[in-house]
Amino acid sequence: MGVVPHKNVFQLHCCGNMKKVVPASRTLGVKHANRDLVPIAEQVEVSGKKVLYLNIGDPIVFDFRAPESIWQSIEQHRRECEGYTNAIGSNAARQAIADYAKRGGINGVTKDDVISFVGGNEAIILSMQALLNPGENVLLPGPGYPVYTGEMSFLECPLNVYQLDEENDWQLDVDSIRKNVNKKTKAIVIINPNNPTGSVLSRKNLSELVNVAGEFDLPILADETYDQILYDGTEFVPLASVSKDVPVLSLGSISKTHLVPGFRAGWIYRKDPKGALDDYFEAMHRLCRLRLSNAGIGQVAIEAALNGEQNHVKEMVAKLKKRRDLTFKRLNEIRGLSCVKPKGAFYAFPRINLPIKSDKEFVIDLLKETGVLVVHGEGSGQKEGTHHFRIVFLPPEETLSEAFDRIEGYIKKKFK
Ligand SMILES: Cc1ncc(COP(=O)(O)O)c(C=O)c1O
């Protein structure tokens, strides 16, 4: 038996006689609602309509730029950016994250309590992979961020969603958490400030959560990606500063707060005074080593971002506040929509109080008729029987006004 010559391989492909390759069945349920409708938007664009993309939380698409100091640091560390880096993150980046935790009022976090990832999304994916066997679950907030649900589906884990209370500024419904804990629950996830609602959890609400977690002996993973994007003087309370004994993992990223989503730089630090998370952390280390290296640019950027000047935050938040105000006002003026005021992040999650069957259908029809692309609430774990969509208020006021005019016109025409 000789080696098959190239020519024959080519012929095989060309003949179209090969069996279709079947992907793993566990990939079939993996979805990211925020990007699901982009192919339809592209068709709408081909038909000549200008699409307003209000579906993706990427500040760089709009009038935001990374602080110059981060770029300067990358220039100075060109060699480090080119090579492989430590799989769990460079010492310098992890030290910068530990110092950041300390400035947030959390004592006892050292660089050994930090793992850096290729973006916050990788932190979500690997932390779920390291924790969950098929059939097990973590409690997820509804509404919440679809990467968690997508990963749960991949891991063959059933969704277990607790509710945020729309009537109460989207705070955690602690009873819903208590009710949902079962024998297979391994952790509780919170997203604070929240994507998609823009809510920020109060200190009281966080204390109640810590008590419930303590009752059931469960660790909490707090996704604090938007920790610096806050309006109206709202206080952000890092969960690890509230918990004494309950183990906390805090997930962060410089994508949004430092305007570098393309650098792929995120982390998890733990506050774990009794070492309950030791084995779990080691499991995450193993998964990090499996993918060999971190992203060099991201590592340099983390240190520069967290230790550098922070003037951009004030500017960014001031700009976003105007856009938040406009969004909140216009959404509540449109008949059939109502919206809780976002206190953080850059998303609003209006409720659709109109006779519709599904918010996905609503959003697709809105897109086809008006070219405005928003994300359906379905699939984010929203309360049954309610309909919502998520809108990103990163764009300048002119673009937002244009989008609200189109949404208002659409609703007037369709729902007389
Ligand atoms: C709630 C939440 N967590 C984590 C992330 C991850 O961001 P990145 O992977 O860019 O760090 C995002 C991004 O949109 C997010 O909204």
Short mmCIF file of C-alpha atoms and ligand atoms in Angstrom, two decimals:
data_model
loop_
_atom_site.label_atom_id
_atom_site.label_comp_id
_atom_site.label_asym_id
_atom_site.label_seq_id
_atom_site.Cartn_x
_atom_site.Cartn_y
_atom_site.Cartn_z
CA MET A 1 0.00 0.00 0.00
CA GLY A 2 1.60 3.23 -1.07
CA VAL A 3 0.76 6.79 -0.11
CA VAL A 4 -2.28 8.08 -1.98
CA PRO A 5 -1.00 10.57 -4.54
CA HIS A 6 -2.29 14.14 -4.27
CA LYS A 7 -4.06 13.82 -7.56
CA ASN A 8 -6.35 11.05 -6.27
CA VAL A 9 -7.23 12.97 -3.11
CA PHE A 10 -8.17 15.92 -5.28
CA GLN A 11 -10.33 13.74 -7.49
CA LEU A 12 -12.10 12.28 -4.48
CA HIS A 13 -13.08 15.73 -3.21
CA CYS A 14 -14.12 16.83 -6.66
CA CYS A 15 -16.28 13.80 -7.32
CA GLY A 16 -18.46 14.74 -4.34
CA ASN A 17 -18.56 11.07 -3.31
CA MET A 18 -17.37 11.66 0.24
CA LYS A 19 -19.57 11.08 3.19
CA LYS A 20 -20.72 14.29 4.89
CA VAL A 21 -18.75 14.87 8.05
CA VAL A 22 -21.06 14.82 11.04
CA PRO A 23 -20.25 17.37 13.75
CA ALA A 24 -20.54 16.45 17.41
CA SER A 25 -24.19 16.47 18.41
CA ARG A 26 -23.39 18.58 21.46
CA THR A 27 -22.48 21.51 19.18
CA LEU A 28 -26.01 21.67 17.76
CA GLY A 29 -27.55 23.57 20.66
CA VAL A 30 -24.72 26.13 20.83
CA LYS A 31 -26.16 29.52 19.96
CA HIS A 32 -25.24 33.14 20.55
CA ALA A 33 -28.47 35.11 20.21
CA ASN A 34 -26.58 38.42 19.90
CA ARG A 35 -25.18 37.30 16.56
CA ASP A 36 -27.94 34.98 15.35
CA LEU A 37 -29.70 37.55 13.21
CA VAL A 38 -26.67 39.00 11.45
CA PRO A 39 -27.18 36.87 8.29
CA ILE A 40 -30.72 38.28 7.95
CA ALA A 41 -29.34 41.80 8.48
CA GLU A 42 -26.87 41.20 5.66
CA GLN A 43 -29.71 40.20 3.34
CA VAL A 44 -31.63 43.32 4.33
CA GLU A 45 -28.56 45.38 3.47
CA VAL A 46 -28.25 43.71 0.06
CA SER A 47 -31.84 44.77 -0.61
CA GLY A 48 -30.66 48.37 -0.26
CA LYS A 49 -31.79 49.26 3.27
CA LYS A 50 -29.24 50.79 5.64
CA VAL A 51 -29.00 48.56 8.67
CA LEU A 52 -28.42 50.09 12.10
CA TYR A 53 -26.50 47.44 14.04
CA LEU A 54 -27.57 47.84 17.63
CA ASN A 55 -26.90 44.22 18.52
CA ILE A 56 -23.23 44.02 19.47
CA GLY A 57 -21.57 45.63 22.46
CA ASP A 58 -18.39 46.68 20.66
CA PRO A 59 -17.52 50.31 21.49
CA ILE A 60 -14.85 50.41 18.77
CA VAL A 61 -17.49 50.17 16.05
CA PHE A 62 -18.66 53.59 17.26
CA ASP A 63 -16.82 56.72 18.43
CA PHE A 64 -14.74 55.20 21.22
CA ARG A 65 -11.01 54.53 21.14
CA ALA A 66 -8.59 52.75 23.46
CA PRO A 67 -6.47 54.96 25.72
CA GLU A 68 -3.20 55.91 23.99
CA SER A 69 -1.21 54.75 27.03
CA ILE A 70 -2.18 51.12 26.31
CA TRP A 71 -0.85 51.38 22.76
CA GLN A 72 2.37 52.96 24.00
CA SER A 73 2.91 50.10 26.39
CA ILE A 74 2.36 47.56 23.62
CA GLU A 75 4.95 49.37 21.49
CA GLN A 76 7.42 49.16 24.36
CA HIS A 77 6.78 45.44 24.86
CA ARG A 78 6.76 44.30 21.26
CA ARG A 79 8.93 41.23 21.91
CA GLU A 80 6.63 39.98 24.68
CA CYS A 81 3.63 40.35 22.42
CA GLU A 82 5.24 38.22 19.73
CA GLY A 83 6.06 35.15 21.83
CA TYR A 84 4.06 32.53 23.69
CA THR A 85 3.11 33.67 27.17
CA ASN A 86 2.40 31.80 30.36
CA ALA A 87 -0.81 29.80 29.85
CA ILE A 88 -2.50 31.18 32.98
CA GLY A 89 -1.28 34.72 32.31
CA SER A 90 1.96 36.62 32.82
CA ASN A 91 3.09 37.35 36.36
CA ALA A 92 2.85 41.07 35.67
CA ALA A 93 -0.73 40.87 34.40
CA ARG A 94 -1.84 38.65 37.27
CA GLN A 95 -0.18 40.92 39.79
CA ALA A 96 -1.96 43.92 38.21
CA ILE A 97 -5.29 42.08 38.58
CA ALA A 98 -4.56 41.17 42.22
CA ASP A 99 -3.72 44.85 42.90
CA TYR A 100 -6.94 45.88 41.16
CA ALA A 101 -8.90 43.56 43.48
CA LYS A 102 -7.14 45.09 46.47
CA ARG A 103 -8.08 48.61 45.34
CA GLY A 104 -11.68 47.33 45.13
CA GLY A 105 -11.55 46.54 48.86
CA ILE A 106 -10.77 42.83 48.64
CA ASN A 107 -8.01 41.63 50.92
CA GLY A 108 -5.86 38.57 50.56
CA VAL A 109 -5.95 38.11 46.76
CA THR A 110 -2.43 37.37 45.41
CA LYS A 111 -1.35 36.76 41.85
CA ASP A 112 -1.69 33.01 42.58
CA ASP A 113 -5.42 33.58 43.03
CA VAL A 114 -5.66 34.96 39.51
CA ILE A 115 -5.94 33.26 36.14
CA SER A 116 -5.92 35.34 33.02
CA PHE A 117 -7.82 34.19 29.94
CA VAL A 118 -8.07 35.06 26.27
CA GLY A 119 -10.99 37.39 26.97
CA GLY A 120 -13.80 37.17 29.48
CA ASN A 121 -15.63 34.81 27.15
CA GLU A 122 -12.84 32.26 27.40
CA ALA A 123 -13.00 32.67 31.17
CA ILE A 124 -16.70 31.76 31.02
CA ILE A 125 -16.13 28.79 28.72
CA LEU A 126 -13.16 27.29 30.58
CA SER A 127 -14.58 27.93 34.04
CA MET A 128 -17.77 26.07 33.06
CA GLN A 129 -15.77 23.27 31.41
CA ALA A 130 -13.63 22.83 34.51
CA LEU A 131 -16.68 22.67 36.78
CA LEU A 132 -19.50 20.80 35.12
CA ASN A 133 -20.08 17.17 34.26
CA PRO A 134 -22.99 16.39 31.93
CA GLY A 135 -26.28 16.71 33.82
CA GLU A 136 -24.93 19.14 36.42
CA ASN A 137 -25.83 22.81 36.52
CA VAL A 138 -24.94 26.29 37.66
CA LEU A 139 -27.73 28.75 38.43
CA LEU A 140 -27.83 31.41 35.75
CA PRO A 141 -29.60 34.76 35.87
CA GLY A 142 -32.57 35.35 33.59
CA PRO A 143 -32.21 37.58 31.70
CA GLY A 144 -28.53 36.91 31.23
CA TYR A 145 -25.64 36.58 28.82
CA PRO A 146 -26.04 33.88 26.15
CA VAL A 147 -22.45 32.63 26.27
CA TYR A 148 -23.24 30.93 29.57
CA THR A 149 -26.30 29.18 28.17
CA GLY A 150 -24.48 28.24 24.95
CA GLU A 151 -21.64 26.65 26.91
CA MET A 152 -24.07 24.81 29.20
CA SER A 153 -25.69 23.34 26.14
CA PHE A 154 -22.30 22.23 24.78
CA LEU A 155 -21.48 20.56 28.09
CA GLU A 156 -24.81 18.72 28.04
CA CYS A 157 -25.96 20.46 31.19
CA PRO A 158 -29.60 21.45 31.65
CA LEU A 159 -30.33 25.16 32.05
CA ASN A 160 -31.26 26.25 35.54
CA VAL A 161 -32.32 29.88 35.43
CA TYR A 162 -33.34 32.09 38.36
CA GLN A 163 -35.18 35.34 37.75
CA LEU A 164 -34.16 38.95 38.03
CA ASP A 165 -37.14 41.04 39.12
CA GLU A 166 -38.16 43.61 36.51
CA GLU A 167 -40.56 45.24 39.00
CA ASN A 168 -37.64 45.77 41.37
CA ASP A 169 -35.01 47.35 39.13
CA TRP A 170 -33.98 43.90 37.91
CA GLN A 171 -32.49 42.97 41.29
CA LEU A 172 -31.92 39.27 42.08
CA ASP A 173 -34.97 37.37 43.19
CA VAL A 174 -33.33 35.51 46.05
CA ASP A 175 -36.34 33.21 46.55
CA SER A 176 -36.08 32.16 42.93
CA ILE A 177 -32.43 31.21 43.61
CA ARG A 178 -33.35 29.26 46.73
CA LYS A 179 -36.12 27.40 44.90
CA ASN A 180 -33.91 26.42 41.99
CA VAL A 181 -30.94 24.93 43.84
CA ASN A 182 -30.91 21.16 43.38
CA LYS A 183 -28.55 18.25 44.07
CA LYS A 184 -26.68 18.85 40.83
CA THR A 185 -26.12 22.56 41.34
CA LYS A 186 -22.41 23.42 41.52
CA ALA A 187 -22.39 27.25 41.69
CA ILE A 188 -24.44 30.42 41.34
CA VAL A 189 -23.62 32.90 38.58
CA ILE A 190 -24.44 36.60 38.75
CA ILE A 191 -23.78 39.28 36.15
CA ASN A 192 -23.28 42.66 37.75
CA PRO A 193 -23.67 45.19 36.12
CA ASN A 194 -25.96 43.09 34.04
CA ASN A 195 -25.99 42.39 30.34
CA PRO A 196 -28.73 42.74 28.99
CA THR A 197 -30.69 44.76 31.56
CA GLY A 198 -28.06 47.34 32.61
CA SER A 199 -29.04 46.80 36.24
CA VAL A 200 -26.56 47.10 39.10
CA LEU A 201 -27.10 44.97 42.19
CA SER A 202 -27.38 46.71 45.54
CA ARG A 203 -25.15 45.86 48.49
CA LYS A 204 -28.23 44.52 50.33
CA ASN A 205 -29.18 42.28 47.44
CA LEU A 206 -25.61 40.93 47.24
CA SER A 207 -25.57 40.20 50.98
CA GLU A 208 -28.81 38.25 50.64
CA LEU A 209 -27.26 36.29 47.79
CA VAL A 210 -24.17 35.46 49.83
CA ASN A 211 -26.39 34.19 52.64
CA VAL A 212 -28.29 31.87 50.30
CA ALA A 213 -25.04 30.59 48.77
CA GLY A 214 -23.73 29.95 52.29
CA GLU A 215 -26.90 28.04 53.19
CA PHE A 216 -26.33 25.65 50.30
CA ASP A 217 -22.52 25.66 50.47
CA LEU A 218 -22.20 26.91 46.91
CA PRO A 219 -19.51 29.17 45.43
CA ILE A 220 -20.56 32.24 43.45
CA LEU A 221 -19.15 33.30 40.10
CA ALA A 222 -19.64 37.04 39.74
CA ASP A 223 -19.26 38.33 36.20
CA GLU A 224 -18.13 41.91 36.80
CA THR A 225 -17.09 42.76 33.24
CA TYR A 226 -18.83 46.19 33.32
CA ASP A 227 -17.70 47.19 36.82
CA GLN A 228 -16.62 50.72 35.87
CA ILE A 229 -19.45 51.68 33.56
CA LEU A 230 -21.94 53.22 35.97
CA TYR A 231 -24.43 56.11 35.85
CA ASP A 232 -26.08 58.49 38.30
CA GLY A 233 -23.48 57.86 41.01
CA THR A 234 -24.57 54.23 41.31
CA GLU A 235 -22.28 52.25 43.58
CA PHE A 236 -20.68 49.09 42.22
CA VAL A 237 -19.96 46.61 45.00
CA PRO A 238 -17.49 43.82 44.11
CA LEU A 239 -19.07 40.62 45.37
CA ALA A 240 -15.81 39.43 46.93
CA SER A 241 -15.89 42.48 49.21
CA VAL A 242 -19.27 41.39 50.61
CA SER A 243 -18.53 37.71 51.18
CA LYS A 244 -16.55 36.58 54.21
CA ASP A 245 -16.44 32.80 53.89
CA VAL A 246 -18.47 31.95 50.81
CA PRO A 247 -15.95 31.37 47.99
CA VAL A 248 -16.23 33.94 45.23
CA LEU A 249 -14.80 33.98 41.73
CA SER A 250 -14.81 37.37 40.07
CA LEU A 251 -14.73 37.43 36.29
CA GLY A 252 -13.41 40.59 34.64
CA SER A 253 -12.12 41.93 31.37
CA ILE A 254 -10.60 45.06 29.88
CA SER A 255 -12.69 44.74 26.70
CA LYS A 256 -15.36 47.24 27.70
CA THR A 257 -13.88 49.26 30.55
CA HIS A 258 -10.66 49.97 28.64
CA LEU A 259 -12.10 49.83 25.15
CA VAL A 260 -9.96 47.02 23.76
CA PRO A 261 -12.31 44.11 22.96
CA GLY A 262 -9.97 43.01 20.17
CA PHE A 263 -7.07 42.35 22.52
CA ARG A 264 -8.88 39.43 24.17
CA ALA A 265 -7.88 39.97 27.78
CA GLY A 266 -9.94 38.77 30.72
CA TRP A 267 -9.49 37.05 34.07
CA ILE A 268 -10.90 35.31 37.08
CA TYR A 269 -9.65 36.04 40.57
CA ARG A 270 -10.81 34.17 43.62
CA LYS A 271 -11.50 35.10 47.19
CA ASP A 272 -11.34 31.78 48.87
CA PRO A 273 -10.05 32.03 52.43
CA LYS A 274 -10.55 28.30 53.16
CA GLY A 275 -9.13 26.92 49.91
CA ALA A 276 -12.44 25.36 48.79
CA LEU A 277 -11.60 26.27 45.20
CA ASP A 278 -8.06 24.79 45.13
CA ASP A 279 -8.90 21.76 42.99
CA TYR A 280 -11.25 23.76 40.78
CA PHE A 281 -8.50 26.30 40.15
CA GLU A 282 -6.05 23.52 39.30
CA ALA A 283 -8.59 22.12 36.82
CA MET A 284 -8.77 25.54 35.15
CA HIS A 285 -4.94 25.64 35.05
CA ARG A 286 -4.97 22.29 33.24
CA LEU A 287 -7.39 23.58 30.61
CA CYS A 288 -5.31 26.73 30.17
CA ARG A 289 -2.15 24.67 29.67
CA LEU A 290 -4.00 22.59 27.09
CA ARG A 291 -4.35 25.67 24.92
CA LEU A 292 -0.67 26.39 25.53
CA SER A 293 -0.45 30.17 25.75
CA ASN A 294 -2.31 33.30 26.62
CA ALA A 295 -2.61 36.21 24.15
CA GLY A 296 0.60 38.25 24.48
CA ILE A 297 -0.93 41.59 23.53
CA GLY A 298 -3.73 41.06 26.01
CA GLN A 299 -1.29 40.36 28.83
CA VAL A 300 0.67 43.54 28.21
CA ALA A 301 -2.59 45.45 27.82
CA ILE A 302 -3.99 44.22 31.17
CA GLU A 303 -1.02 45.60 33.05
CA ALA A 304 -1.09 48.89 31.13
CA ALA A 305 -4.86 49.23 31.48
CA LEU A 306 -5.18 48.48 35.18
CA ASN A 307 -2.06 50.33 36.31
CA GLY A 308 -2.27 53.26 33.87
CA GLU A 309 -4.22 56.51 33.99
CA GLN A 310 -7.99 56.07 34.00
CA ASN A 311 -9.15 59.39 32.51
CA HIS A 312 -10.88 57.66 29.64
CA VAL A 313 -13.42 56.05 32.01
CA LYS A 314 -14.90 59.39 33.02
CA GLU A 315 -15.06 60.56 29.40
CA MET A 316 -16.61 57.31 28.21
CA VAL A 317 -19.22 57.27 30.97
CA ALA A 318 -20.13 60.94 30.39
CA LYS A 319 -20.68 60.23 26.70
CA LEU A 320 -22.64 57.07 27.41
CA LYS A 321 -24.82 58.73 30.03
CA LYS A 322 -26.27 61.10 27.41
CA ARG A 323 -26.98 58.12 25.18
CA ARG A 324 -28.52 56.20 28.08
CA ASP A 325 -30.76 59.18 28.91
CA LEU A 326 -31.94 59.47 25.33
CA THR A 327 -32.53 55.71 25.10
CA PHE A 328 -34.50 55.58 28.33
CA LYS A 329 -36.66 58.58 27.37
CA ARG A 330 -37.40 57.49 23.82
CA LEU A 331 -38.14 53.86 24.70
CA ASN A 332 -40.65 54.85 27.36
CA GLU A 333 -42.32 57.33 25.00
CA ILE A 334 -43.04 54.67 22.41
CA ARG A 335 -46.48 53.19 22.92
CA GLY A 336 -46.22 49.48 23.70
CA LEU A 337 -42.68 49.62 25.13
CA SER A 338 -41.52 50.19 28.69
CA CYS A 339 -38.00 50.17 30.02
CA VAL A 340 -36.32 50.07 33.42
CA LYS A 341 -33.56 52.68 33.61
CA PRO A 342 -30.13 51.09 33.06
CA LYS A 343 -27.70 52.02 35.85
CA GLY A 344 -24.61 50.49 34.29
CA ALA A 345 -23.10 48.84 31.16
CA PHE A 346 -24.45 50.02 27.80
CA TYR A 347 -27.58 48.00 27.21
CA ALA A 348 -31.28 48.63 27.69
CA PHE A 349 -33.81 45.80 27.83
CA PRO A 350 -37.25 47.22 27.04
CA ARG A 351 -40.36 45.16 27.56
CA ILE A 352 -42.69 44.72 24.61
CA ASN A 353 -46.27 45.14 25.78
CA LEU A 354 -47.84 44.44 22.40
CA PRO A 355 -49.88 41.52 21.08
CA ILE A 356 -46.98 39.50 19.64
CA LYS A 357 -46.32 35.77 19.56
CA SER A 358 -42.59 35.90 20.11
CA ASP A 359 -40.00 38.61 20.48
CA LYS A 360 -37.77 36.84 17.96
CA GLU A 361 -40.48 37.23 15.32
CA PHE A 362 -40.94 40.87 16.36
CA VAL A 363 -37.23 41.59 16.08
CA ILE A 364 -36.89 39.86 12.70
CA ASP A 365 -39.88 41.74 11.29
CA LEU A 366 -38.57 45.02 12.70
CA LEU A 367 -35.24 44.33 11.01
CA LYS A 368 -36.79 43.51 7.65
CA GLU A 369 -39.14 46.49 7.71
CA THR A 370 -36.85 49.15 9.18
CA GLY A 371 -33.25 47.92 9.10
CA VAL A 372 -32.91 48.25 12.88
CA LEU A 373 -31.11 45.23 14.34
CA VAL A 374 -31.66 44.54 18.04
CA VAL A 375 -31.50 41.24 19.94
CA HIS A 376 -34.57 39.27 20.93
CA GLY A 377 -35.06 38.60 24.64
CA GLU A 378 -35.96 34.99 23.96
CA GLY A 379 -33.07 32.76 24.86
CA SER A 380 -31.73 35.18 27.47
CA GLY A 381 -33.77 33.42 30.14
CA GLN A 382 -36.41 36.12 30.51
CA LYS A 383 -39.51 35.39 32.60
CA GLU A 384 -42.05 33.21 30.83
CA GLY A 385 -44.85 35.10 29.14
CA THR A 386 -42.83 38.33 28.84
CA HIS A 387 -41.28 39.75 25.68
CA HIS A 388 -38.25 42.01 25.47
CA PHE A 389 -35.41 43.04 23.24
CA ARG A 390 -31.91 44.25 23.98
CA ILE A 391 -30.65 47.46 22.45
CA VAL A 392 -27.05 48.69 22.64
CA PHE A 393 -26.79 52.43 23.34
CA LEU A 394 -23.16 52.82 22.29
CA PRO A 395 -23.91 54.75 19.05
CA PRO A 396 -23.99 58.56 18.90
CA GLU A 397 -27.30 60.29 19.59
CA GLU A 398 -28.07 60.88 15.86
CA THR A 399 -27.91 57.14 15.16
CA LEU A 400 -29.94 56.28 18.25
CA SER A 401 -32.58 58.90 17.38
CA GLU A 402 -32.80 57.49 13.88
CA ALA A 403 -33.25 53.98 15.32
CA PHE A 404 -35.97 55.12 17.75
CA ASP A 405 -37.80 56.99 14.97
CA ARG A 406 -37.80 53.84 12.89
CA ILE A 407 -38.95 51.63 15.81
CA GLU A 408 -41.71 54.09 16.69
CA GLY A 409 -42.88 54.29 13.06
CA TYR A 410 -42.89 50.51 12.80
CA ILE A 411 -44.99 50.02 15.95
CA LYS A 412 -47.45 52.73 14.92
CA LYS A 413 -47.94 51.09 11.54
CA LYS A 414 -48.12 47.47 12.74
CA PHE A 415 -50.09 47.82 15.96
CA LYS A 416 -52.84 50.36 15.33
C1 LIG B 1 -21.63 39.80 30.72
C2 LIG B 1 -20.40 39.63 29.90
N1 LIG B 1 -19.41 38.84 30.37
C3 LIG B 1 -18.30 38.62 29.68
C4 LIG B 1 -18.11 39.20 28.44
C5 LIG B 1 -16.84 38.88 27.74
O1 LIG B 1 -16.18 39.89 27.08
P1 LIG B 1 -14.75 39.66 26.46
O2 LIG B 1 -14.65 38.24 26.01
O3 LIG B 1 -14.66 40.61 25.33
O4 LIG B 1 -13.76 39.94 27.55
C6 LIG B 1 -19.11 40.00 27.89
C7 LIG B 1 -18.99 40.59 26.54
O5 LIG B 1 -19.90 41.10 25.95
C8 LIG B 1 -20.28 40.23 28.65
O6 LIG B 1 -21.28 41.01 28.19
#
